[in-house]
Every structure is written in structure tokens, then in C-alpha cells.
PDB file of C-alpha atoms in Angstrom:
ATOM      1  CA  UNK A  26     160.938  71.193   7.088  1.00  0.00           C
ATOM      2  CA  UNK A  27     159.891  74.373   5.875  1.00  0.00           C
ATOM      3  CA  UNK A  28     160.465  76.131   9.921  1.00  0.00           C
ATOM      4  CA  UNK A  29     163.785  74.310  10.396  1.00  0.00           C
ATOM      5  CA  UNK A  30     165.053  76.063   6.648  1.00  0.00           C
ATOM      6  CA  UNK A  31     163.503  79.456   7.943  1.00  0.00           C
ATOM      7  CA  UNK A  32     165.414  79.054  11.473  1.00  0.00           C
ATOM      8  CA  UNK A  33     168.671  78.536   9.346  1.00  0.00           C
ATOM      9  CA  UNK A  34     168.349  81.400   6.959  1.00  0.00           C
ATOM     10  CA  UNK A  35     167.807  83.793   9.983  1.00  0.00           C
ATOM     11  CA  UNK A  36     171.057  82.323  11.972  1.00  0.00           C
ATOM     12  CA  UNK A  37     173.367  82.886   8.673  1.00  0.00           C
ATOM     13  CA  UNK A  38     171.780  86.411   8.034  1.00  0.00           C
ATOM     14  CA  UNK A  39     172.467  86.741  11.912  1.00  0.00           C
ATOM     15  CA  UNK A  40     176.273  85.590  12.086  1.00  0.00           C
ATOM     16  CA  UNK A  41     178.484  88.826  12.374  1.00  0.00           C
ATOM     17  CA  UNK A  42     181.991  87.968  12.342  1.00  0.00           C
ATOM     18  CA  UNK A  43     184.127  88.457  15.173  1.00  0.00           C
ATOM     19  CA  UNK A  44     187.772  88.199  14.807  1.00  0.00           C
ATOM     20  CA  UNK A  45     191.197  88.941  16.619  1.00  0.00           C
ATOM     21  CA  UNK A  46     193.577  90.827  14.929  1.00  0.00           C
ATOM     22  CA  UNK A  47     197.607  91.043  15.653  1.00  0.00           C
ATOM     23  CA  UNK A  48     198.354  93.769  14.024  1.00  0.00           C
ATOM     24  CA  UNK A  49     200.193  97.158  15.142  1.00  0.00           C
ATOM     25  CA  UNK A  50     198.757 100.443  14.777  1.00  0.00           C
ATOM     26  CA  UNK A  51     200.560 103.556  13.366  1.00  0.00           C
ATOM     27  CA  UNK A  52     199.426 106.437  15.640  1.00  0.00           C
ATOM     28  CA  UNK A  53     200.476 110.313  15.151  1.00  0.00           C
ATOM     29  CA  UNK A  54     203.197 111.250  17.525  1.00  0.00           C
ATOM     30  CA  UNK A  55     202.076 113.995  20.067  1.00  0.00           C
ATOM     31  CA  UNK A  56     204.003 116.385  21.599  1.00  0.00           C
ATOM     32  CA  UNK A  57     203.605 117.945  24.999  1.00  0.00           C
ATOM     33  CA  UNK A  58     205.255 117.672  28.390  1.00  0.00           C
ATOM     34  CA  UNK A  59     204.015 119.366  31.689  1.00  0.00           C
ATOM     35  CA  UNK A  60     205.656 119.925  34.712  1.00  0.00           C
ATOM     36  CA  UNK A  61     209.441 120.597  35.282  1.00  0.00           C
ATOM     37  CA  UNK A  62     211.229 118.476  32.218  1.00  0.00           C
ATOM     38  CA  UNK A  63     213.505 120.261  30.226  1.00  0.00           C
ATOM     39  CA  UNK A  64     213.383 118.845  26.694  1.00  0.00           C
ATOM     40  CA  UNK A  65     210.869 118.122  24.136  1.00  0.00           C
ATOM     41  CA  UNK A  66     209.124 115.162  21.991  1.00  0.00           C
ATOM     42  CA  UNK A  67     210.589 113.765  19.054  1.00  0.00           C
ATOM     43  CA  UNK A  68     209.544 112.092  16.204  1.00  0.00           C
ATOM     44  CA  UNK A  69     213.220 112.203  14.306  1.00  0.00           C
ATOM     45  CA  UNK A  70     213.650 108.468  15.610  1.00  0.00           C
ATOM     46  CA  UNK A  71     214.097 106.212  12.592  1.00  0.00           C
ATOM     47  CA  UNK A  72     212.029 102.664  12.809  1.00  0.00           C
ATOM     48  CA  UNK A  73     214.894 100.592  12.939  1.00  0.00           C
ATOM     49  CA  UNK A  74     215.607 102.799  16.511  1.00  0.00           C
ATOM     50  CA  UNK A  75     212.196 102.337  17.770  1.00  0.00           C
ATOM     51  CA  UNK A  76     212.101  97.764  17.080  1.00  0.00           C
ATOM     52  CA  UNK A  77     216.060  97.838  19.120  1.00  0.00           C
ATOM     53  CA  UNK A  78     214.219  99.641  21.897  1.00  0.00           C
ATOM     54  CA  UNK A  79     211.040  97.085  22.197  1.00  0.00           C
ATOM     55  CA  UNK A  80     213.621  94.146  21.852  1.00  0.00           C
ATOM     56  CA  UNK A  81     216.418  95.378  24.434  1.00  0.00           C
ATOM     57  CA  UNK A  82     215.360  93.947  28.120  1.00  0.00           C
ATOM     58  CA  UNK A  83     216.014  96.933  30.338  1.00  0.00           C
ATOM     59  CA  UNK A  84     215.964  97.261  34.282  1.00  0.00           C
ATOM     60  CA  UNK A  85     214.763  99.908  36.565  1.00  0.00           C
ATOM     61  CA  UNK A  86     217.296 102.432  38.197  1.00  0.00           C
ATOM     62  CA  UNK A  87     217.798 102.921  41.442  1.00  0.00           C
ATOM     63  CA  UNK A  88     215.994 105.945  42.779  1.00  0.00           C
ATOM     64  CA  UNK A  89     213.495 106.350  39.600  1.00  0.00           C
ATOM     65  CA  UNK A  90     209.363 105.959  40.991  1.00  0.00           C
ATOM     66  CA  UNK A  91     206.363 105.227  38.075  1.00  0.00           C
ATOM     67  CA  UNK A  92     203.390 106.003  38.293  1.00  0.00           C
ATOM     68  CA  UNK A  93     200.433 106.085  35.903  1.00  0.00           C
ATOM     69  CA  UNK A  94     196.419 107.419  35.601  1.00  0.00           C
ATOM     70  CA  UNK A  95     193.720 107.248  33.013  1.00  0.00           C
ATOM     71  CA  UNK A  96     192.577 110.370  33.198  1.00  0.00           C
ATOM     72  CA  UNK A  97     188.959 110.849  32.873  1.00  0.00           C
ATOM     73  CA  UNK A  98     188.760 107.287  32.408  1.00  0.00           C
ATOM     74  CA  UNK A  99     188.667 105.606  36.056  1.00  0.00           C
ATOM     75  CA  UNK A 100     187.248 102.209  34.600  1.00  0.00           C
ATOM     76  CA  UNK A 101     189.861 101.935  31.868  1.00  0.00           C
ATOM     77  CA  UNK A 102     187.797 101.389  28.698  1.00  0.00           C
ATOM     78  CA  UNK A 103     189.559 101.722  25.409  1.00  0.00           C
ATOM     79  CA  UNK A 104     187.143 101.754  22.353  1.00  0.00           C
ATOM     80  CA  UNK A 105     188.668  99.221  19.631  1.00  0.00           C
ATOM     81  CA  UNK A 106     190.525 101.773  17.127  1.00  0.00           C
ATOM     82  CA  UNK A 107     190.340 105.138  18.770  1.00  0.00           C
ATOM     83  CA  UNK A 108     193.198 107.147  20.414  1.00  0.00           C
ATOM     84  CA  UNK A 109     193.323 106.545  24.913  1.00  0.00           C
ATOM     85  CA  UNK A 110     195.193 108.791  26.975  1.00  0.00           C
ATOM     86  CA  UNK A 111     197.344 107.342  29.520  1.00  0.00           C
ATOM     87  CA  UNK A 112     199.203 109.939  31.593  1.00  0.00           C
ATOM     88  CA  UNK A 113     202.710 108.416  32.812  1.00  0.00           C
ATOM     89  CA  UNK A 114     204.061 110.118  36.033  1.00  0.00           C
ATOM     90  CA  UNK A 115     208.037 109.556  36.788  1.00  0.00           C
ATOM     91  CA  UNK A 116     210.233 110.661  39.855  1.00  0.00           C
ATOM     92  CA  UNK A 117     213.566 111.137  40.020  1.00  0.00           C
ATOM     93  CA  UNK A 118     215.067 110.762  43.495  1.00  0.00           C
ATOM     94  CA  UNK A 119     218.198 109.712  42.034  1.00  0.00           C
ATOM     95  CA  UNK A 120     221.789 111.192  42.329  1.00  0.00           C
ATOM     96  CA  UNK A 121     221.705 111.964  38.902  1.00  0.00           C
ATOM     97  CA  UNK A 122     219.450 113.741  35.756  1.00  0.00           C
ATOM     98  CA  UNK A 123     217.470 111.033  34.241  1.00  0.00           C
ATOM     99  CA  UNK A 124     217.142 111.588  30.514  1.00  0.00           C
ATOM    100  CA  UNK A 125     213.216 109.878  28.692  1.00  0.00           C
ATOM    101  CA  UNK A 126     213.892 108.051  25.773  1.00  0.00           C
ATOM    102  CA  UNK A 127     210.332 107.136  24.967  1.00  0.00           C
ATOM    103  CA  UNK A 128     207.475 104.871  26.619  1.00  0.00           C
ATOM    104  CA  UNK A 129     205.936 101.834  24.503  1.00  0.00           C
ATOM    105  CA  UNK A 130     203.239  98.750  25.680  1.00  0.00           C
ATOM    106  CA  UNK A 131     201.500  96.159  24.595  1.00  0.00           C
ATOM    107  CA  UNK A 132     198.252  94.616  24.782  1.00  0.00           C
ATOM    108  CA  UNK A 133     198.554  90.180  26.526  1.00  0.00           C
ATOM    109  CA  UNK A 134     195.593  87.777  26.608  1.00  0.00           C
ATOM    110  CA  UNK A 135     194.826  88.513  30.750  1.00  0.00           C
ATOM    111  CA  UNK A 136     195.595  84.583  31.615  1.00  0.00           C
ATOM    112  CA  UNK A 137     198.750  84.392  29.676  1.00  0.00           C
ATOM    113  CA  UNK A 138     201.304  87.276  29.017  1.00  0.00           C
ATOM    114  CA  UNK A 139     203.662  84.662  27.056  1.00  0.00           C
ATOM    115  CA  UNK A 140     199.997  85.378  24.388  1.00  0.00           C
ATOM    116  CA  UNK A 141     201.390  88.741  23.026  1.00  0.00           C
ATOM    117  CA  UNK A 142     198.279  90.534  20.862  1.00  0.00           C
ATOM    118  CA  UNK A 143     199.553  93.429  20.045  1.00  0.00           C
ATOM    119  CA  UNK A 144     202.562  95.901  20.242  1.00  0.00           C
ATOM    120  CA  UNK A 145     201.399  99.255  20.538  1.00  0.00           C
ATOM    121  CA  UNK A 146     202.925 102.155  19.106  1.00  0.00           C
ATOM    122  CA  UNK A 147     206.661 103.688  20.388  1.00  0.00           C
ATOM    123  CA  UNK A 148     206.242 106.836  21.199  1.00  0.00           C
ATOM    124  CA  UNK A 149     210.013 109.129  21.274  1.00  0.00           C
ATOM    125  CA  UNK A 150     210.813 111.679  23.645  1.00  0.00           C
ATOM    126  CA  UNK A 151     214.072 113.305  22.418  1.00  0.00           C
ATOM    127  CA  UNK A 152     216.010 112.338  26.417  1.00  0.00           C
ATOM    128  CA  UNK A 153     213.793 114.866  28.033  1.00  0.00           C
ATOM    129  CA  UNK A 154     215.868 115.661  31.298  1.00  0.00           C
ATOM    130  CA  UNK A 155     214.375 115.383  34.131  1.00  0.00           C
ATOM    131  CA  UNK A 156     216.781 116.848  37.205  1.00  0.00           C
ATOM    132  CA  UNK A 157     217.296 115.128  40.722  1.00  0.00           C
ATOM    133  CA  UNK A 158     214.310 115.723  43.135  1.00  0.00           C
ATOM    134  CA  UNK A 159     211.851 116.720  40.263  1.00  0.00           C
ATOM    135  CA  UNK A 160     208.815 114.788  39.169  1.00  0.00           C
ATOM    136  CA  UNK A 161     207.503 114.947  35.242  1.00  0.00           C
ATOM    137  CA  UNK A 162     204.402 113.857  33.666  1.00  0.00           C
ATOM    138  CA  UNK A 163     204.263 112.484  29.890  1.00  0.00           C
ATOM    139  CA  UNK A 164     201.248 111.601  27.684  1.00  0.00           C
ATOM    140  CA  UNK A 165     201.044 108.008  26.052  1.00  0.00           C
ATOM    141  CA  UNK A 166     198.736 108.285  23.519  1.00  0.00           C
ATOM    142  CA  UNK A 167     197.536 104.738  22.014  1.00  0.00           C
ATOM    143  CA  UNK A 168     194.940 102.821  20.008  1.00  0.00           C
ATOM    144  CA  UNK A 169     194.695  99.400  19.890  1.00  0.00           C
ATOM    145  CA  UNK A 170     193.246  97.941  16.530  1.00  0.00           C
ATOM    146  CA  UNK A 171     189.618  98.235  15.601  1.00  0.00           C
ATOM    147  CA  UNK A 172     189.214  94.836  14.833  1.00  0.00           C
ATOM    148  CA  UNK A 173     190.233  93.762  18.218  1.00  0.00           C
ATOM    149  CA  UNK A 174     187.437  91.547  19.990  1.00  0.00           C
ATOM    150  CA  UNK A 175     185.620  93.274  22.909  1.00  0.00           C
ATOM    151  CA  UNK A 176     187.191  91.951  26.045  1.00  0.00           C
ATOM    152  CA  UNK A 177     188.987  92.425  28.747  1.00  0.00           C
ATOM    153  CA  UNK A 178     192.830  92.241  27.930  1.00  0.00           C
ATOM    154  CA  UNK A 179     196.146  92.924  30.034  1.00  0.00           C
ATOM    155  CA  UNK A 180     197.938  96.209  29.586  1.00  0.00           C
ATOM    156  CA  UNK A 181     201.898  96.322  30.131  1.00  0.00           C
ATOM    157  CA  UNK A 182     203.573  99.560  29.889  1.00  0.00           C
ATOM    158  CA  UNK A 183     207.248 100.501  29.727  1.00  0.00           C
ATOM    159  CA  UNK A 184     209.023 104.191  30.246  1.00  0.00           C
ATOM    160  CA  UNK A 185     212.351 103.866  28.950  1.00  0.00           C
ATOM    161  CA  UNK A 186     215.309 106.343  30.061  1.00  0.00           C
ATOM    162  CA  UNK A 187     219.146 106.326  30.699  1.00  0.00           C
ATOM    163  CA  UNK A 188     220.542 107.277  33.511  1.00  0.00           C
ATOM    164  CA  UNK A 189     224.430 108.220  32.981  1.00  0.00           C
ATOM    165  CA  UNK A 190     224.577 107.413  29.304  1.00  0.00           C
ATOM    166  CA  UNK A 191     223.075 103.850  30.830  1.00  0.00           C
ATOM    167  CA  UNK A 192     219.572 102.971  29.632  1.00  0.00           C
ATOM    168  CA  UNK A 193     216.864 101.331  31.941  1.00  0.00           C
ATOM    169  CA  UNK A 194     213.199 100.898  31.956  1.00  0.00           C
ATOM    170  CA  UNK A 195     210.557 101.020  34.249  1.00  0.00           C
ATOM    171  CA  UNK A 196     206.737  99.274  33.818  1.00  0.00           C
ATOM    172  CA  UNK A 197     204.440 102.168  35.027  1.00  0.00           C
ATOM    173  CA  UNK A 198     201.613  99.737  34.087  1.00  0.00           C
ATOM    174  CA  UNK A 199     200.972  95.861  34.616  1.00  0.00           C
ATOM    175  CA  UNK A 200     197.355  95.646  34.451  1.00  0.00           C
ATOM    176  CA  UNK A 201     193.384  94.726  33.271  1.00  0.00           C
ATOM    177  CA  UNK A 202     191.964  97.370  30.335  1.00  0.00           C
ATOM    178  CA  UNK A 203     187.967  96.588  28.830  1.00  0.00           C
ATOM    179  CA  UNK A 204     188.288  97.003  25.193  1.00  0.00           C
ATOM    180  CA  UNK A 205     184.760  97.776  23.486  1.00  0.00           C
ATOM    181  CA  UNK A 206     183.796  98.308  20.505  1.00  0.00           C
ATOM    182  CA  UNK A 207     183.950 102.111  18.973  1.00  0.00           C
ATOM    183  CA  UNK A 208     181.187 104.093  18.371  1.00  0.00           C
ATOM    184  CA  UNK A 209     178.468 102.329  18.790  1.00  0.00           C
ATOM    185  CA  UNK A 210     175.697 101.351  21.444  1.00  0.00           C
ATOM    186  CA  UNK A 211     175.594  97.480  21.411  1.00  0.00           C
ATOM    187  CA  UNK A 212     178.448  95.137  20.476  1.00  0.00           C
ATOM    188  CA  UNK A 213     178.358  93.017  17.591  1.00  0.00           C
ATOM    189  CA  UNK A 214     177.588  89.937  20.068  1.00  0.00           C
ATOM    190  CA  UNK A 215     174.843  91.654  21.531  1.00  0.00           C
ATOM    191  CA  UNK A 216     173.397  92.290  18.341  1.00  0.00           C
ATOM    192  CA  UNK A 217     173.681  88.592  17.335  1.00  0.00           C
ATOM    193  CA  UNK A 218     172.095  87.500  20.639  1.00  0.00           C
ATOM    194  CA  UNK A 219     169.155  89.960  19.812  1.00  0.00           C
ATOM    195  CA  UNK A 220     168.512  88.140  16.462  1.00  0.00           C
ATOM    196  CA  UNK A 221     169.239  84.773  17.600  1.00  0.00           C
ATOM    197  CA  UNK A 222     166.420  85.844  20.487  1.00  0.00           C
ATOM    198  CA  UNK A 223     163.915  86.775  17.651  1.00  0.00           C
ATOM    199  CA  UNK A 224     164.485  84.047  15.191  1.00  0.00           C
ATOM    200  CA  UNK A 225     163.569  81.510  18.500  1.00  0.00           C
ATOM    201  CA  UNK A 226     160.748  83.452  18.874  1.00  0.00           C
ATOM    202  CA  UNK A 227     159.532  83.495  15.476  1.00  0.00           C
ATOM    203  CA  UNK A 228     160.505  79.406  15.744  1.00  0.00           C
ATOM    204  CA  UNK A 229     158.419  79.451  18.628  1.00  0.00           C
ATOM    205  CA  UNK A 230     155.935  81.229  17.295  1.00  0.00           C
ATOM    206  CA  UNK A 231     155.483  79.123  14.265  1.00  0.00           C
ATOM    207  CA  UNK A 232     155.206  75.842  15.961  1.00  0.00           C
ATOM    208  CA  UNK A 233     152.978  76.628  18.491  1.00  0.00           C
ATOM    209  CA  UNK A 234     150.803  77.968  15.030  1.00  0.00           C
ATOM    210  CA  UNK A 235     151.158  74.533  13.422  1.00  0.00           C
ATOM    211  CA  UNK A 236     149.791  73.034  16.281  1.00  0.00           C
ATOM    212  CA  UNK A 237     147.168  74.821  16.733  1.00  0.00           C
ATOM    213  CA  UNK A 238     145.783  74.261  13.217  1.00  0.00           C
ATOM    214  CA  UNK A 239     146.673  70.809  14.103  1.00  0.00           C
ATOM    215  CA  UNK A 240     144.500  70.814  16.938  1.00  0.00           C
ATOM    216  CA  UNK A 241     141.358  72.171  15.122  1.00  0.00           C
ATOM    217  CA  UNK A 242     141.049  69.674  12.011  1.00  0.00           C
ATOM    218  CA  UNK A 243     140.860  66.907  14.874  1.00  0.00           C
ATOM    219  CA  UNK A 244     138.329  69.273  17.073  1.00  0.00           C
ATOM    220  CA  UNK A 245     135.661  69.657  14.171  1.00  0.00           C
ATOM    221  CA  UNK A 246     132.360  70.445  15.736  1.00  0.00           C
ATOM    222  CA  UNK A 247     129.678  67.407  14.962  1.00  0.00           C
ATOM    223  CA  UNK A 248     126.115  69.049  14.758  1.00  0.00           C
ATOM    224  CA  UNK A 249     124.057  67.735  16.716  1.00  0.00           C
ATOM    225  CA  UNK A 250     120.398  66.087  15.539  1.00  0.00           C
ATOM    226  CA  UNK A 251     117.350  67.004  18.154  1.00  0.00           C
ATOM    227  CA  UNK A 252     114.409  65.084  17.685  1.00  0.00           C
ATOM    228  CA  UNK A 253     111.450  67.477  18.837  1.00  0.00           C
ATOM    229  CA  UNK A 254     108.384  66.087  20.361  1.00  0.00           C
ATOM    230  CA  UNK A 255     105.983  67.392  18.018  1.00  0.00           C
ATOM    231  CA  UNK A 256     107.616  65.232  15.435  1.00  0.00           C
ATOM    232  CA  UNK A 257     107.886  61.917  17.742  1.00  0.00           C
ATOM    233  CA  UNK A 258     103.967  62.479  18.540  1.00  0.00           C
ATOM    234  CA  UNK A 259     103.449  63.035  14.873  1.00  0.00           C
ATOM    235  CA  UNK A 260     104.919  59.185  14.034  1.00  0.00           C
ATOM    236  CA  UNK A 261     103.241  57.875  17.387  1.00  0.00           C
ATOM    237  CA  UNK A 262      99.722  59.153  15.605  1.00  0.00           C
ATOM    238  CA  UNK A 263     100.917  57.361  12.794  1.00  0.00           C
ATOM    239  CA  UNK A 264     101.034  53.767  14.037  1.00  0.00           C
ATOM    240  CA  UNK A 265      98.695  53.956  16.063  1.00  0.00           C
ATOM    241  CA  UNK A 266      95.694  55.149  13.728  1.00  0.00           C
ATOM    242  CA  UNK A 267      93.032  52.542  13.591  1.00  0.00           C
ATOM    243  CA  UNK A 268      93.346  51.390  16.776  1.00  0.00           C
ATOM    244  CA  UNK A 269      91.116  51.474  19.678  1.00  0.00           C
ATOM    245  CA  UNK A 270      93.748  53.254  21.519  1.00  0.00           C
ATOM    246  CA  UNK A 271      94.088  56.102  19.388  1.00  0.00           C
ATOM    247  CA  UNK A 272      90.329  56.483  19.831  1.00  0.00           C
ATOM    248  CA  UNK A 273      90.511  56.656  23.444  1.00  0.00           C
ATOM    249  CA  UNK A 274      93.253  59.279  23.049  1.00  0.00           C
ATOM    250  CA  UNK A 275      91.378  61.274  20.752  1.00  0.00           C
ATOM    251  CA  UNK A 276      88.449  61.402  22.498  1.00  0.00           C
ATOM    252  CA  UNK A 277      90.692  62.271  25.668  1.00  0.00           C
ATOM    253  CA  UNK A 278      91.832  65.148  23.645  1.00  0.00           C
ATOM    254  CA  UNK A 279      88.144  66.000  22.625  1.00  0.00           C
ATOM    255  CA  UNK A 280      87.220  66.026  25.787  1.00  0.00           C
ATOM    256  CA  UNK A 281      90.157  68.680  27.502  1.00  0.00           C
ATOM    257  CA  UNK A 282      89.194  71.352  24.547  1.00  0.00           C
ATOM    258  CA  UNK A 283      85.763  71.593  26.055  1.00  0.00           C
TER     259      UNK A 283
END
């Protein structure tokens, strides 16, 4: 009773808790665009702006290439509450200037995008024009919540523009990101399994003591009696004083002195 209360005690003091949170995260707005784009980032654009442009459903225009990189970050880990750079490459081989409104994502449960767990932050470029023939580059700077569960989790990502006083949108990203957990060498999970290991082997380790005190209150060592022969001839003397026998054998014994 007393090892089954001990093994309980260790797996609550164990537990961590591990949760999934739906939350968005306010980010600070960063402004810098490379290459040949004539314009600049924005963060005049009220809220109310920024929720019509997530709801609208937008198309791609004709002519207009994505393309996006993590740089520095080939295996696409995002640490659970920090800031990730995604760099968001467009082309315009359209007739016409193509004017960035912004670029937004979200984070989908990988086996069903339907599972929305998280809209990331809307990030505003003020139209940045980008002329026919010419290809720009734009950061996306996001951070998906810290209380996010380590895991791998689908990334969609949108560049939206207008083309002609038209807007569109293009996904520059539809795929798998590894979320882990920030700052720190072993997960929370990890850290459970490594205590769950070490309360079984304390378990173990107590059992395997029970029995063996078990085992030796059974085993008790019986001492053992020897009956010596100087003793046995001593009682054989005995019983047979008086007797004609025990004359012969003295005199035997008389006799082998001499």
C-alpha cells in the first residue's frame, strides 16, 4: 500500500500541463523592404482594415509568381512565442504595377485545415509598388503563441496586393512547420517521461527490496548440532563400565601405550 501511494505522489508531482491555445498574438510591425519596390511599410492601418482583409477570399493575378524561404532556418522550426522570419519573394510579370497591401497566415492542425489554431498577425505594407518585370522581397515576421503544444502544425501564408485598383492574393506558403518549445533544452513531455522513468525505477526498486527481505525471514540459517567422537566414546565408556567388555578394551588400550 505504502509503494502504490509513493508511485502516485511522484506521477502528480510529475504531471506538467500541456495545453493548446487559440489565441492571436500582437507582434511589432517591422519595416524594411529590399530589392526594387518603391514604397514603404505601414502600420497606419486601423484593426477594423486588417479583420476585412483576413475575411475577403481573394484570387491570384495573372502574371504575379510567390515564392517563399526560411532563411537560416532550412528545417522550419518556430520556438512557441518567439518572433520567425519568413522572407516572401513576389514577381511581377504582369502588364501592369502591382501594388502590396500586406501578407497574413495562419497556423491548421496538419490533417485538417477546416481545424484553424491560430491567425497570425497582419502585417501592412502601405501598396508598395512593385513595376512590371521587377521582383521584390518582403519580411513576415511572426510568433505563434507560447502556449502552443510542441508539434508539427500546417503553415498557410497569404500576400495580398491589387492589381489595377483590383485586389488579389497569392499563398506563397501551404506547408509543414515543427513548433518547439522556447528556450529551453527538453520539452515539457520529455521532462515528464524522465520522471515517470525514475518513479518506475524507484517502484522497481522498492519491490524487488520487499522481496528480498521477504526472502531472508523464510531463509534463516538453522545451526547445525555436531556430535564429536570424543563425546560419543565418552557415553559408550559409560554403559559399558562393569562389563567384561570394557575390560578387554581397556586392557587393549593398556596394551598399545606400551
Amino acid at each position: 500500500m505504502n509503494i502504490r501511494v509513493l508511485f502516485l505522489a511522484l506521477l502528480l508531482l510529475a504531471s506538467p500541463l500541456l495545453q493548446v491555445a487559440r489565441c492571436q498574438v500582437d507582434a511589432e510591425d517591422h519595416s524594411s523592404i529590399v530589392d526594387d519596390v518603391v514604397g514603404e511599410h505601414s502600420d497606419s492601418g486601423a484593426e477594423e482594415d486588417d479583420q476585412d482583409l483576413d475575411n475577403i477570399n481573394l484570387t491570384s493575378a495573372p502574371g504575379v509568381e510567390t515564392v517563399s524561404v526560411f532563411p537560416k532556418n532550412s528545417a522550419k522550426v518556430v520556438p512557441a512565442g518567439e518572433e520567425t522570419e519568413l522572407l516572401v519573394a513576389i514577381k511581377n510579370d504582369g502588364k501592369s504595377h502591382v501594388g502590396v497591401m500586406g501578407i497574413r497566415a495562419s497556423v491548421h492542425l496538419p490533417y485538417d485545415h477546416k481545424l484553424l489554431v491560430q491567425n497570425l498577425t497582419m502585417m501592412r505594407y502601405n501598396n508598395a509598388s512593385i513595376p512590371t518585370s521587377v521582383q521584390a522581397t518582403f519580411p513576415y515576421i511572426f510568433a505563434v503563441s507560447q502556449y502552443l503544444q510542441p508539434g508539427a502544425f500546417d503553415l498557410v501564408g497569404y500576400i495580398i496586393y491589387d492589381v489595377e485598383g483590383k485586389p488579389f492574393q497569392s499563398v506563397f506558403y501551404n506547408g509543414t512547420i515543427e513548433v518547439v518549445e522556447s528556450g529551453g533544452l527538453l520539452s515539457g513531455e520529455s521532462v515528464f517521461l524522465i520522471t515517470l522513468g525514475i518513479a518506475l525505477l524507484l517502484l522497481l526498486g522498492l519491490w524487488a527490496y520487499s522481496q528480498v527481505q521477504r526472502l531472508t525471514k523464510k531463509t534463516k540459517k538453522v545451526s547445525k548440532v555436531e556430535v564429536g567422537t570424543r563425546s560419543t566414546d565418552a557415553s559408550m565408556d559409560e554403559w559399558l563400565e562393569g562389563t567384561h567388555l570394557a575390560k578387554t578394551l581397556s586392557g587393549k588400550s593398556k596394551s598399545k601405550k606400551n
